[in-house]
PDB file of C-alpha atoms in Angstrom:
ATOM      1  CA  MET A 729      20.364  12.511 -13.765  1.00 54.00           C
ATOM      2  CA  SER A 730      17.944  13.133 -16.617  1.00 53.00           C
ATOM      3  CA  THR A 731      15.789  16.242 -16.883  1.00 51.00           C
ATOM      4  CA  ALA A 732      12.670  14.165 -16.128  1.00 52.00           C
ATOM      5  CA  ASP A 733      14.325  12.698 -13.021  1.00 58.00           C
ATOM      6  CA  ARG A 734      15.373  16.131 -11.790  1.00 63.00           C
ATOM      7  CA  LEU A 735      11.828  17.408 -12.342  1.00 53.00           C
ATOM      8  CA  SER A 736      10.308  14.476 -10.428  1.00 58.00           C
ATOM      9  CA  ASP A 737      12.685  15.008  -7.537  1.00 60.00           C
ATOM     10  CA  ALA A 738      11.983  18.752  -7.468  1.00 60.00           C
ATOM     11  CA  LEU A 739       8.202  18.264  -7.527  1.00 62.00           C
ATOM     12  CA  TYR A 740       8.244  15.775  -4.674  1.00 68.00           C
ATOM     13  CA  GLY A 741      10.571  18.039  -2.738  1.00 71.00           C
ATOM     14  CA  LEU A 742       8.158  20.925  -3.264  1.00 69.00           C
ATOM     15  CA  GLY A 743       5.301  18.750  -2.024  1.00 70.00           C
ATOM     16  CA  TRP A 744       7.039  17.816   1.200  1.00 67.00           C
ATOM     17  CA  SER A 745       8.280  21.355   1.868  1.00 74.00           C
ATOM     18  CA  THR A 746       5.130  23.272   0.887  1.00 82.00           C
ATOM     19  CA  VAL A 747       2.035  21.093   1.307  1.00 81.00           C
ATOM     20  CA  LYS A 748       2.884  20.175   4.896  1.00 79.00           C
ATOM     21  CA  LYS A 749       2.673  23.876   5.793  1.00 85.00           C
ATOM     22  CA  LEU A 750      -0.864  24.262   4.451  1.00 86.00           C
ATOM     23  CA  PRO A 751      -3.876  24.228   6.785  1.00 88.00           C
ATOM     24  CA  GLU A 752      -5.586  20.853   6.496  1.00 87.00           C
ATOM     25  CA  PRO A 753      -8.740  22.155   4.717  1.00 90.00           C
ATOM     26  CA  ALA A 754      -6.536  23.866   2.127  1.00 91.00           C
ATOM     27  CA  ALA A 755      -4.537  20.672   1.567  1.00 88.00           C
ATOM     28  CA  VAL A 756      -7.770  18.716   1.122  1.00 90.00           C
ATOM     29  CA  ARG A 757      -9.041  21.184  -1.473  1.00 93.00           C
ATOM     30  CA  LEU A 758      -5.712  21.211  -3.303  1.00 90.00           C
ATOM     31  CA  GLY A 759      -5.639  17.420  -3.472  1.00 90.00           C
ATOM     32  CA  ARG A 760      -9.175  17.245  -4.819  1.00 93.00           C
ATOM     33  CA  THR A 761      -8.435  19.924  -7.431  1.00 93.00           C
ATOM     34  CA  ILE A 762      -5.322  18.116  -8.673  1.00 91.00           C
ATOM     35  CA  ALA A 763      -7.185  14.798  -8.716  1.00 93.00           C
ATOM     36  CA  ASP A 764     -10.039  16.205 -10.789  1.00 95.00           C
ATOM     37  CA  LEU A 765      -7.661  17.819 -13.260  1.00 93.00           C
ATOM     38  CA  ALA A 766      -5.747  14.568 -13.695  1.00 92.00           C
ATOM     39  CA  TRP A 767      -8.999  12.648 -14.083  1.00 95.00           C
ATOM     40  CA  LYS A 768     -10.273  15.006 -16.785  1.00 95.00           C
ATOM     41  CA  ARG A 769      -7.046  14.614 -18.768  1.00 93.00           C
ATOM     42  CA  ARG A 770      -7.606  10.816 -18.886  1.00 92.00           C
ATOM     43  CA  GLY A 771      -3.938   9.954 -19.038  1.00 92.00           C
ATOM     44  CA  LYS A 772      -2.530   6.430 -18.970  1.00 93.00           C
ATOM     45  CA  GLY A 773      -2.810   6.174 -15.194  1.00 92.00           C
ATOM     46  CA  VAL A 774      -6.521   6.995 -15.168  1.00 94.00           C
ATOM     47  CA  GLN A 775      -7.197   4.637 -18.066  1.00 94.00           C
ATOM     48  CA  ARG A 776      -5.315   1.836 -16.304  1.00 95.00           C
ATOM     49  CA  LEU A 777      -7.200   2.540 -13.088  1.00 96.00           C
ATOM     50  CA  GLU A 778     -10.510   2.125 -14.924  1.00 96.00           C
ATOM     51  CA  ALA A 779      -9.325  -1.078 -16.609  1.00 96.00           C
ATOM     52  CA  ASN A 780      -8.380  -2.486 -13.196  1.00 97.00           C
ATOM     53  CA  TYR A 781     -11.681  -1.393 -11.666  1.00 97.00           C
ATOM     54  CA  ALA A 782     -13.484  -3.215 -14.493  1.00 96.00           C
ATOM     55  CA  ARG A 783     -12.130  -6.463 -12.999  1.00 96.00           C
ATOM     56  CA  VAL A 784     -13.066  -5.497  -9.462  1.00 97.00           C
ATOM     57  CA  VAL A 785     -16.596  -4.348 -10.323  1.00 96.00           C
ATOM     58  CA  PRO A 786     -17.753  -6.743 -13.059  1.00 93.00           C
ATOM     59  CA  GLY A 787     -20.627  -5.472 -15.129  1.00 91.00           C
ATOM     60  CA  ALA A 788     -19.826  -1.818 -14.469  1.00 93.00           C
ATOM     61  CA  GLY A 789     -20.496   0.293 -17.541  1.00 94.00           C
ATOM     62  CA  PRO A 790     -18.457   3.271 -18.764  1.00 94.00           C
ATOM     63  CA  GLU A 791     -20.366   5.756 -16.603  1.00 95.00           C
ATOM     64  CA  ARG A 792     -19.856   3.729 -13.423  1.00 96.00           C
ATOM     65  CA  LEU A 793     -16.173   3.165 -14.219  1.00 96.00           C
ATOM     66  CA  ALA A 794     -15.727   6.903 -14.805  1.00 96.00           C
ATOM     67  CA  GLU A 795     -17.320   7.602 -11.411  1.00 97.00           C
ATOM     68  CA  LEU A 796     -15.021   5.072  -9.792  1.00 97.00           C
ATOM     69  CA  SER A 797     -11.883   6.430 -11.425  1.00 97.00           C
ATOM     70  CA  ARG A 798     -12.740   9.971 -10.368  1.00 97.00           C
ATOM     71  CA  ALA A 799     -13.269   8.812  -6.793  1.00 97.00           C
ATOM     72  CA  GLY A 800     -10.115   6.718  -7.092  1.00 97.00           C
ATOM     73  CA  MET A 801      -8.006   9.699  -8.149  1.00 96.00           C
ATOM     74  CA  ARG A 802      -9.410  11.751  -5.279  1.00 96.00           C
ATOM     75  CA  SER A 803      -8.522   8.939  -2.872  1.00 97.00           C
ATOM     76  CA  TYR A 804      -5.057   8.680  -4.407  1.00 94.00           C
ATOM     77  CA  LEU A 805      -4.428  12.416  -4.008  1.00 93.00           C
ATOM     78  CA  ARG A 806      -5.751  12.265  -0.453  1.00 94.00           C
ATOM     79  CA  TYR A 807      -3.028   9.697   0.162  1.00 92.00           C
ATOM     80  CA  TRP A 808      -0.395  12.076  -1.229  1.00 89.00           C
ATOM     81  CA  MET A 809      -1.666  15.147   0.608  1.00 90.00           C
ATOM     82  CA  GLU A 810      -1.719  13.216   3.885  1.00 90.00           C
ATOM     83  CA  SER A 811       1.716  11.761   3.228  1.00 86.00           C
ATOM     84  CA  PHE A 812       3.224  15.167   2.490  1.00 85.00           C
ATOM     85  CA  ARG A 813       1.715  16.475   5.727  1.00 88.00           C
ATOM     86  CA  LEU A 814       2.347  13.481   8.006  1.00 86.00           C
ATOM     87  CA  PRO A 815       5.783  14.680   9.187  1.00 84.00           C
ATOM     88  CA  ALA A 816       4.103  17.847  10.489  1.00 85.00           C
ATOM     89  CA  TRP A 817       1.213  16.060  12.217  1.00 89.00           C
ATOM     90  CA  SER A 818       1.231  16.019  15.999  1.00 92.00           C
ATOM     91  CA  ALA A 819       1.408  12.672  17.768  1.00 93.00           C
ATOM     92  CA  GLU A 820      -2.213  13.154  18.823  1.00 96.00           C
ATOM     93  CA  ARG A 821      -3.297  13.781  15.223  1.00 94.00           C
ATOM     94  CA  VAL A 822      -1.604  10.548  14.149  1.00 94.00           C
ATOM     95  CA  ARG A 823      -3.117   8.571  17.025  1.00 96.00           C
ATOM     96  CA  THR A 824      -6.634   9.775  16.194  1.00 96.00           C
ATOM     97  CA  GLY A 825      -6.206   9.589  12.402  1.00 96.00           C
ATOM     98  CA  PHE A 826      -6.730   5.841  12.097  1.00 97.00           C
ATOM     99  CA  ASP A 827      -9.239   3.389  13.536  1.00 97.00           C
ATOM    100  CA  ALA A 828      -8.416  -0.318  13.147  1.00 96.00           C
ATOM    101  CA  LYS A 829     -10.868  -3.157  13.741  1.00 97.00           C
ATOM    102  CA  ASP A 830      -9.572  -6.334  15.437  1.00 98.00           C
ATOM    103  CA  ILE A 831      -6.205  -4.783  16.218  1.00 98.00           C
ATOM    104  CA  HIS A 832      -5.970  -7.312  19.056  1.00 97.00           C
ATOM    105  CA  ARG A 833      -4.859  -9.870  16.476  1.00 97.00           C
ATOM    106  CA  LEU A 834      -1.680  -7.856  16.122  1.00 97.00           C
ATOM    107  CA  THR A 835      -1.162  -6.695  19.692  1.00 97.00           C
ATOM    108  CA  ASP A 836      -1.819 -10.105  21.272  1.00 96.00           C
ATOM    109  CA  ALA A 837       0.775 -11.779  19.036  1.00 96.00           C
ATOM    110  CA  LEU A 838       3.399  -9.110  19.703  1.00 95.00           C
ATOM    111  CA  ALA A 839       2.719  -9.251  23.445  1.00 95.00           C
ATOM    112  CA  SER A 840       3.370 -12.999  23.375  1.00 96.00           C
ATOM    113  CA  GLY A 841       6.747 -12.449  21.720  1.00 95.00           C
ATOM    114  CA  GLN A 842       5.714 -13.839  18.343  1.00 96.00           C
ATOM    115  CA  GLY A 843       6.887 -12.054  15.225  1.00 97.00           C
ATOM    116  CA  VAL A 844       4.178 -10.686  12.941  1.00 98.00           C
ATOM    117  CA  VAL A 845       4.024 -10.012   9.201  1.00 98.00           C
ATOM    118  CA  LEU A 846       1.360  -7.472   8.252  1.00 98.00           C
ATOM    119  CA  ALA A 847       0.574  -7.663   4.532  1.00 98.00           C
ATOM    120  CA  LEU A 848      -1.418  -4.903   2.833  1.00 97.00           C
ATOM    121  CA  PRO A 849      -2.617  -4.016  -0.651  1.00 97.00           C
ATOM    122  CA  HIS A 850      -2.333  -0.496  -2.096  1.00 96.00           C
ATOM    123  CA  LEU A 851      -5.459   0.658  -0.277  1.00 98.00           C
ATOM    124  CA  ALA A 852      -5.928   4.163   1.220  1.00 97.00           C
ATOM    125  CA  ASN A 853      -2.821   5.337   3.135  1.00 95.00           C
ATOM    126  CA  TRP A 854      -0.474   2.590   4.308  1.00 93.00           C
ATOM    127  CA  ASP A 855       2.041   5.221   5.499  1.00 89.00           C
ATOM    128  CA  LEU A 856      -0.540   6.657   7.893  1.00 94.00           C
ATOM    129  CA  ALA A 857      -1.291   3.151   9.182  1.00 96.00           C
ATOM    130  CA  GLY A 858       2.433   2.659   9.726  1.00 94.00           C
ATOM    131  CA  ALA A 859       2.798   5.974  11.554  1.00 93.00           C
ATOM    132  CA  TRP A 860      -0.165   4.979  13.747  1.00 96.00           C
ATOM    133  CA  VAL A 861       1.551   1.693  14.655  1.00 96.00           C
ATOM    134  CA  THR A 862       4.753   3.451  15.704  1.00 94.00           C
ATOM    135  CA  THR A 863       2.934   6.290  17.502  1.00 94.00           C
ATOM    136  CA  LYS A 864      -0.193   4.737  19.029  1.00 96.00           C
ATOM    137  CA  LEU A 865       1.160   1.229  19.649  1.00 96.00           C
ATOM    138  CA  HIS A 866       4.753   2.376  20.268  1.00 94.00           C
ATOM    139  CA  THR A 867       5.890  -0.483  18.040  1.00 95.00           C
ATOM    140  CA  PRO A 868       8.718  -0.005  15.534  1.00 94.00           C
ATOM    141  CA  PHE A 869       8.665  -2.134  12.400  1.00 95.00           C
ATOM    142  CA  THR A 870      10.649  -2.968   9.298  1.00 95.00           C
ATOM    143  CA  THR A 871       9.504  -2.590   5.715  1.00 92.00           C
ATOM    144  CA  VAL A 872      10.956  -2.545   2.205  1.00 89.00           C
ATOM    145  CA  ALA A 873      10.785   0.165  -0.450  1.00 77.00           C
ATOM    146  CA  GLU A 874      11.053  -0.068  -4.205  1.00 70.00           C
ATOM    147  CA  ARG A 875      14.143   1.694  -5.513  1.00 56.00           C
ATOM    148  CA  LEU A 876      12.897   4.771  -7.331  1.00 52.00           C
ATOM    149  CA  LYS A 877      14.579   6.878  -9.969  1.00 56.00           C
ATOM    150  CA  PRO A 878      16.269   9.213  -9.451  1.00 56.00           C
ATOM    151  CA  GLU A 879      18.182   7.930  -6.413  1.00 62.00           C
ATOM    152  CA  THR A 880      17.594  11.260  -4.674  1.00 61.00           C
ATOM    153  CA  LEU A 881      13.839  10.615  -4.838  1.00 59.00           C
ATOM    154  CA  TYR A 882      14.310   7.169  -3.288  1.00 56.00           C
ATOM    155  CA  ASP A 883      16.402   8.803  -0.560  1.00 65.00           C
ATOM    156  CA  ARG A 884      13.566  11.266   0.110  1.00 68.00           C
ATOM    157  CA  PHE A 885      11.094   8.405   0.583  1.00 67.00           C
ATOM    158  CA  VAL A 886      13.453   6.520   2.874  1.00 70.00           C
ATOM    159  CA  ALA A 887      14.111   9.611   5.000  1.00 76.00           C
ATOM    160  CA  TYR A 888      10.375  10.351   5.141  1.00 74.00           C
ATOM    161  CA  ARG A 889       9.458   6.852   6.308  1.00 77.00           C
ATOM    162  CA  GLU A 890      12.350   6.615   8.729  1.00 78.00           C
ATOM    163  CA  GLY A 891      11.127   9.920  10.162  1.00 76.00           C
ATOM    164  CA  LEU A 892       7.811   8.180  10.890  1.00 78.00           C
ATOM    165  CA  GLY A 893       9.619   5.467  12.880  1.00 81.00           C
ATOM    166  CA  MET A 894      10.044   2.777  10.218  1.00 87.00           C
ATOM    167  CA  GLU A 895      13.165   0.799   9.356  1.00 90.00           C
ATOM    168  CA  VAL A 896      13.315   0.825   5.543  1.00 87.00           C
ATOM    169  CA  LEU A 897      15.221  -1.719   3.465  1.00 90.00           C
ATOM    170  CA  PRO A 898      15.746  -1.510  -0.308  1.00 82.00           C
ATOM    171  CA  HIS A 899      13.614  -3.941  -2.302  1.00 73.00           C
ATOM    172  CA  SER A 900      16.545  -4.854  -4.527  1.00 67.00           C
ATOM    173  CA  GLY A 901      19.936  -6.088  -3.394  1.00 58.00           C
ATOM    174  CA  GLY A 902      19.050  -9.526  -2.031  1.00 63.00           C
ATOM    175  CA  SER A 903      19.734  -8.898   1.666  1.00 79.00           C
ATOM    176  CA  ALA A 904      16.280  -7.646   2.663  1.00 88.00           C
ATOM    177  CA  PHE A 905      14.765 -11.109   3.202  1.00 91.00           C
ATOM    178  CA  GLY A 906      17.459 -12.149   5.677  1.00 93.00           C
ATOM    179  CA  THR A 907      17.091  -8.937   7.671  1.00 94.00           C
ATOM    180  CA  LEU A 908      13.289  -9.282   7.764  1.00 95.00           C
ATOM    181  CA  ALA A 909      13.628 -12.887   8.961  1.00 96.00           C
ATOM    182  CA  ARG A 910      15.959 -11.819  11.777  1.00 96.00           C
ATOM    183  CA  ARG A 911      13.546  -9.129  12.915  1.00 96.00           C
ATOM    184  CA  LEU A 912      10.699 -11.648  12.997  1.00 97.00           C
ATOM    185  CA  ARG A 913      12.685 -14.286  14.894  1.00 97.00           C
ATOM    186  CA  ASP A 914      13.374 -11.597  17.491  1.00 96.00           C
ATOM    187  CA  GLY A 915       9.614 -11.096  17.905  1.00 97.00           C
ATOM    188  CA  GLY A 916       9.477  -7.984  15.763  1.00 97.00           C
ATOM    189  CA  LEU A 917       6.989  -6.589  13.272  1.00 98.00           C
ATOM    190  CA  VAL A 918       7.361  -6.515   9.483  1.00 97.00           C
ATOM    191  CA  CYS A 919       4.919  -4.622   7.239  1.00 96.00           C
ATOM    192  CA  LEU A 920       4.801  -5.306   3.499  1.00 95.00           C
ATOM    193  CA  VAL A 921       2.659  -3.901   0.691  1.00 94.00           C
ATOM    194  CA  ALA A 922       2.057  -7.150  -1.143  1.00 95.00           C
ATOM    195  CA  ASP A 923      -0.557  -6.982  -3.904  1.00 95.00           C
ATOM    196  CA  ARG A 924       1.855  -6.432  -6.801  1.00 90.00           C
ATOM    197  CA  ASP A 925       4.895  -8.547  -7.610  1.00 88.00           C
ATOM    198  CA  LEU A 926       7.871  -6.419  -8.621  1.00 67.00           C
ATOM    199  CA  SER A 927      10.194  -9.288  -9.494  1.00 71.00           C
ATOM    200  CA  ALA A 928       8.099 -11.091 -12.147  1.00 64.00           C
ATOM    201  CA  SER A 929       8.870 -14.268 -10.179  1.00 73.00           C
ATOM    202  CA  GLY A 930       6.056 -14.187  -7.656  1.00 90.00           C
ATOM    203  CA  VAL A 931       3.252 -16.613  -6.970  1.00 96.00           C
ATOM    204  CA  GLU A 932       0.356 -16.925  -9.392  1.00 95.00           C
ATOM    205  CA  VAL A 933      -3.017 -16.388  -7.758  1.00 97.00           C
ATOM    206  CA  ASP A 934      -6.625 -16.103  -8.809  1.00 98.00           C
ATOM    207  CA  PHE A 935      -7.615 -12.483  -8.272  1.00 98.00           C
ATOM    208  CA  PHE A 936     -11.099 -11.335  -9.201  1.00 97.00           C
ATOM    209  CA  GLY A 937     -11.426 -14.268 -11.599  1.00 95.00           C
ATOM    210  CA  GLU A 938      -8.144 -13.769 -13.468  1.00 96.00           C
ATOM    211  CA  ARG A 939      -4.544 -14.782 -12.920  1.00 95.00           C
ATOM    212  CA  ALA A 940      -2.125 -12.345 -11.312  1.00 95.00           C
ATOM    213  CA  ARG A 941       1.221 -12.598  -9.520  1.00 95.00           C
ATOM    214  CA  MET A 942       1.804 -11.577  -5.937  1.00 96.00           C
ATOM    215  CA  PRO A 943       5.000 -11.633  -3.860  1.00 94.00           C
ATOM    216  CA  ALA A 944       5.995 -14.864  -2.158  1.00 95.00           C
ATOM    217  CA  GLY A 945       7.782 -12.992   0.634  1.00 94.00           C
ATOM    218  CA  PRO A 946       5.007 -12.760   3.250  1.00 96.00           C
ATOM    219  CA  ALA A 947       4.219 -16.483   3.073  1.00 97.00           C
ATOM    220  CA  LEU A 948       7.887 -17.516   3.012  1.00 96.00           C
ATOM    221  CA  LEU A 949       8.728 -15.330   5.992  1.00 97.00           C
ATOM    222  CA  ALA A 950       5.860 -16.809   8.005  1.00 97.00           C
ATOM    223  CA  GLN A 951       6.973 -20.347   7.142  1.00 97.00           C
ATOM    224  CA  GLN A 952      10.644 -19.838   7.901  1.00 96.00           C
ATOM    225  CA  THR A 953      10.317 -17.824  11.102  1.00 97.00           C
ATOM    226  CA  GLY A 954       7.066 -18.973  12.708  1.00 97.00           C
ATOM    227  CA  ALA A 955       5.708 -15.432  12.473  1.00 98.00           C
ATOM    228  CA  LEU A 956       1.985 -14.772  12.304  1.00 98.00           C
ATOM    229  CA  LEU A 957       0.815 -13.623   8.851  1.00 98.00           C
ATOM    230  CA  LEU A 958      -2.001 -11.072   9.097  1.00 98.00           C
ATOM    231  CA  PRO A 959      -3.696  -9.437   6.088  1.00 98.00           C
ATOM    232  CA  VAL A 960      -4.785  -5.837   6.615  1.00 98.00           C
ATOM    233  CA  THR A 961      -7.111  -3.747   4.459  1.00 98.00           C
ATOM    234  CA  LEU A 962      -7.682   0.002   4.689  1.00 98.00           C
ATOM    235  CA  TRP A 963     -10.300   2.441   3.451  1.00 98.00           C
ATOM    236  CA  TYR A 964     -11.541   5.994   3.682  1.00 97.00           C
ATOM    237  CA  ASP A 965     -15.039   7.151   4.538  1.00 94.00           C
ATOM    238  CA  ASP A 966     -16.490  10.652   4.768  1.00 89.00           C
ATOM    239  CA  SER A 967     -14.630  11.392   7.997  1.00 91.00           C
ATOM    240  CA  PRO A 968     -11.007  12.549   8.469  1.00 90.00           C
ATOM    241  CA  VAL A 969     -10.266   9.204  10.137  1.00 96.00           C
ATOM    242  CA  MET A 970      -8.990   6.353   7.954  1.00 97.00           C
ATOM    243  CA  LYS A 971     -10.434   2.935   8.756  1.00 98.00           C
ATOM    244  CA  GLY A 972      -8.814  -0.487   8.726  1.00 98.00           C
ATOM    245  CA  GLN A 973      -9.430  -4.186   9.318  1.00 98.00           C
ATOM    246  CA  VAL A 974      -6.959  -6.754  10.608  1.00 98.00           C
ATOM    247  CA  HIS A 975      -8.107 -10.026   9.061  1.00 98.00           C
ATOM    248  CA  PRO A 976      -7.763 -13.498  10.626  1.00 97.00           C
ATOM    249  CA  PRO A 977      -4.278 -14.992  10.424  1.00 98.00           C
ATOM    250  CA  ILE A 978      -3.243 -17.074   7.434  1.00 98.00           C
ATOM    251  CA  GLU A 979      -2.100 -20.432   8.713  1.00 97.00           C
ATOM    252  CA  VAL A 980       0.830 -22.405   7.339  1.00 97.00           C
ATOM    253  CA  PRO A 981      -0.558 -25.637   5.784  1.00 96.00           C
ATOM    254  CA  GLU A 982       0.397 -28.782   7.682  1.00 94.00           C
ATOM    255  CA  SER A 983       1.507 -30.663   4.570  1.00 94.00           C
ATOM    256  CA  GLY A 984       3.001 -29.973   1.171  1.00 94.00           C
ATOM    257  CA  THR A 985       6.265 -28.693  -0.218  1.00 95.00           C
ATOM    258  CA  ARG A 986       7.462 -25.195   0.554  1.00 95.00           C
ATOM    259  CA  ALA A 987       6.283 -24.058  -2.879  1.00 95.00           C
ATOM    260  CA  GLU A 988       2.866 -25.658  -2.367  1.00 96.00           C
ATOM    261  CA  LYS A 989       2.471 -24.065   1.061  1.00 97.00           C
ATOM    262  CA  THR A 990       3.526 -20.698  -0.321  1.00 97.00           C
ATOM    263  CA  SER A 991       0.980 -20.984  -3.117  1.00 97.00           C
ATOM    264  CA  VAL A 992      -1.877 -21.789  -0.725  1.00 98.00           C
ATOM    265  CA  MET A 993      -0.944 -18.988   1.670  1.00 98.00           C
ATOM    266  CA  THR A 994      -0.485 -16.371  -1.041  1.00 98.00           C
ATOM    267  CA  GLN A 995      -3.867 -17.271  -2.516  1.00 98.00           C
ATOM    268  CA  ALA A 996      -5.435 -16.818   0.928  1.00 98.00           C
ATOM    269  CA  LEU A 997      -3.726 -13.433   1.152  1.00 98.00           C
ATOM    270  CA  ALA A 998      -5.077 -12.467  -2.281  1.00 98.00           C
ATOM    271  CA  ASP A 999      -8.575 -13.501  -1.189  1.00 98.00           C
ATOM    272  CA  ALA A1000      -8.371 -11.268   1.892  1.00 98.00           C
ATOM    273  CA  PHE A1001      -7.127  -8.375  -0.230  1.00 98.00           C
ATOM    274  CA  ALA A1002      -9.956  -8.947  -2.705  1.00 98.00           C
ATOM    275  CA  THR A1003     -12.524  -8.697   0.086  1.00 97.00           C
ATOM    276  CA  GLY A1004     -11.257  -5.281   1.145  1.00 97.00           C
ATOM    277  CA  ILE A1005     -10.812  -4.019  -2.410  1.00 98.00           C
ATOM    278  CA  ALA A1006     -14.293  -5.140  -3.473  1.00 97.00           C
ATOM    279  CA  ASP A1007     -15.792  -3.298  -0.497  1.00 97.00           C
ATOM    280  CA  HIS A1008     -13.862  -0.083  -1.247  1.00 98.00           C
ATOM    281  CA  PRO A1009     -12.649  -0.198  -4.860  1.00 97.00           C
ATOM    282  CA  GLU A1010     -12.185   3.577  -5.105  1.00 97.00           C
ATOM    283  CA  ASP A1011      -9.483   3.389  -2.400  1.00 98.00           C
ATOM    284  CA  TRP A1012      -7.361   0.857  -4.317  1.00 98.00           C
ATOM    285  CA  HIS A1013      -4.586   2.906  -5.895  1.00 94.00           C
ATOM    286  CA  MET A1014      -3.493   0.492  -8.606  1.00 95.00           C
ATOM    287  CA  LEU A1015      -2.549   2.685 -11.550  1.00 92.00           C
ATOM    288  CA  GLN A1016      -0.260  -0.007 -13.020  1.00 92.00           C
ATOM    289  CA  ARG A1017      -0.792  -3.251 -14.893  1.00 93.00           C
ATOM    290  CA  LEU A1018      -1.385  -6.143 -12.546  1.00 93.00           C
ATOM    291  CA  TRP A1019      -3.097  -9.086 -14.229  1.00 95.00           C
ATOM    292  CA  LEU A1020      -0.988 -11.440 -16.326  1.00 92.00           C
ATOM    293  CA  SER A1021      -3.153 -10.897 -19.387  1.00 92.00           C
ATOM    294  CA  ASP A1022      -2.174  -7.201 -19.290  1.00 92.00           C
ATOM    295  CA  LEU A1023       1.558  -7.696 -18.852  1.00 84.00           C
ATOM    296  CA  ASP A1024       4.184  -7.750 -21.557  1.00 64.00           C
ATOM    297  CA  PRO A1025       6.264 -10.839 -20.625  1.00 52.00           C
ATOM    298  CA  ALA A1026       9.379  -9.146 -21.967  1.00 44.00           C
ATOM    299  CA  LYS A1027       8.971  -6.114 -19.713  1.00 45.00           C
ATOM    300  CA  GLY A1028       7.275  -7.419 -16.588  1.00 44.00           C
ATOM    301  CA  PRO A1029       5.074  -5.159 -14.414  1.00 44.00           C
ATOM    302  CA  SER A1030       4.760  -1.547 -15.523  1.00 48.00           C
TER     303      SER A1030
END
């Protein structure tokens, strides 16, 4: 393990062991302080965040983009502070920490025995939404996680999410799709963060007027298993309660090849994501390159 990897693992370990013990107001202040310091340094992540926001908010000048990136970093650190503290939250705190509009689209499908794929972008706190599903709705679900370096850090994330009631599969390895399909055919729930393709072999979509790639998995799973595909967007407001919207289901087209159907469905997913991101751009935590024009073809997403 390299020195940088050991440092990353130690810092995340410190976060989970220390931040979760802080009173909530203190954790909020700490997150905002760290966010503002990172924003003032204007590192690569902040610069990339502003470049991405420039697509989402066309016509925004430097001052507006700076305001957005500062708010974006505060939202991003709120995500981390909440995530570090989630294992220490009471069940009641989890149940009251999220308010989802049109949740009946999910609960009605599950009650009927139909599998459901929930697809989300990197908005607000998807881990809190997941904990709410397992705690408030008493519904376990399966997800996938990107393999992080060092391996000990990946193991921390898996243990953390499993502690919240999630079944976590590694993104790499090739067996995840088959396991997800089995869960869905059994009437289960699968949740996937799906606004950034990690394989460089995803589906091209139009996203805020430019081409990007998004994962084919949600659309393929819905086609192959008969599961309902539901986009979900999340956001923060001035309250301690995160908000969310379950969007109308994305239907499987009646005609076309599998690739054509996947393309149509993934574009519809991107459109739903774009609606939520445009409404709450500061809560979209995309500190990486996303659009094809920004990617180095030799390296893929970074």
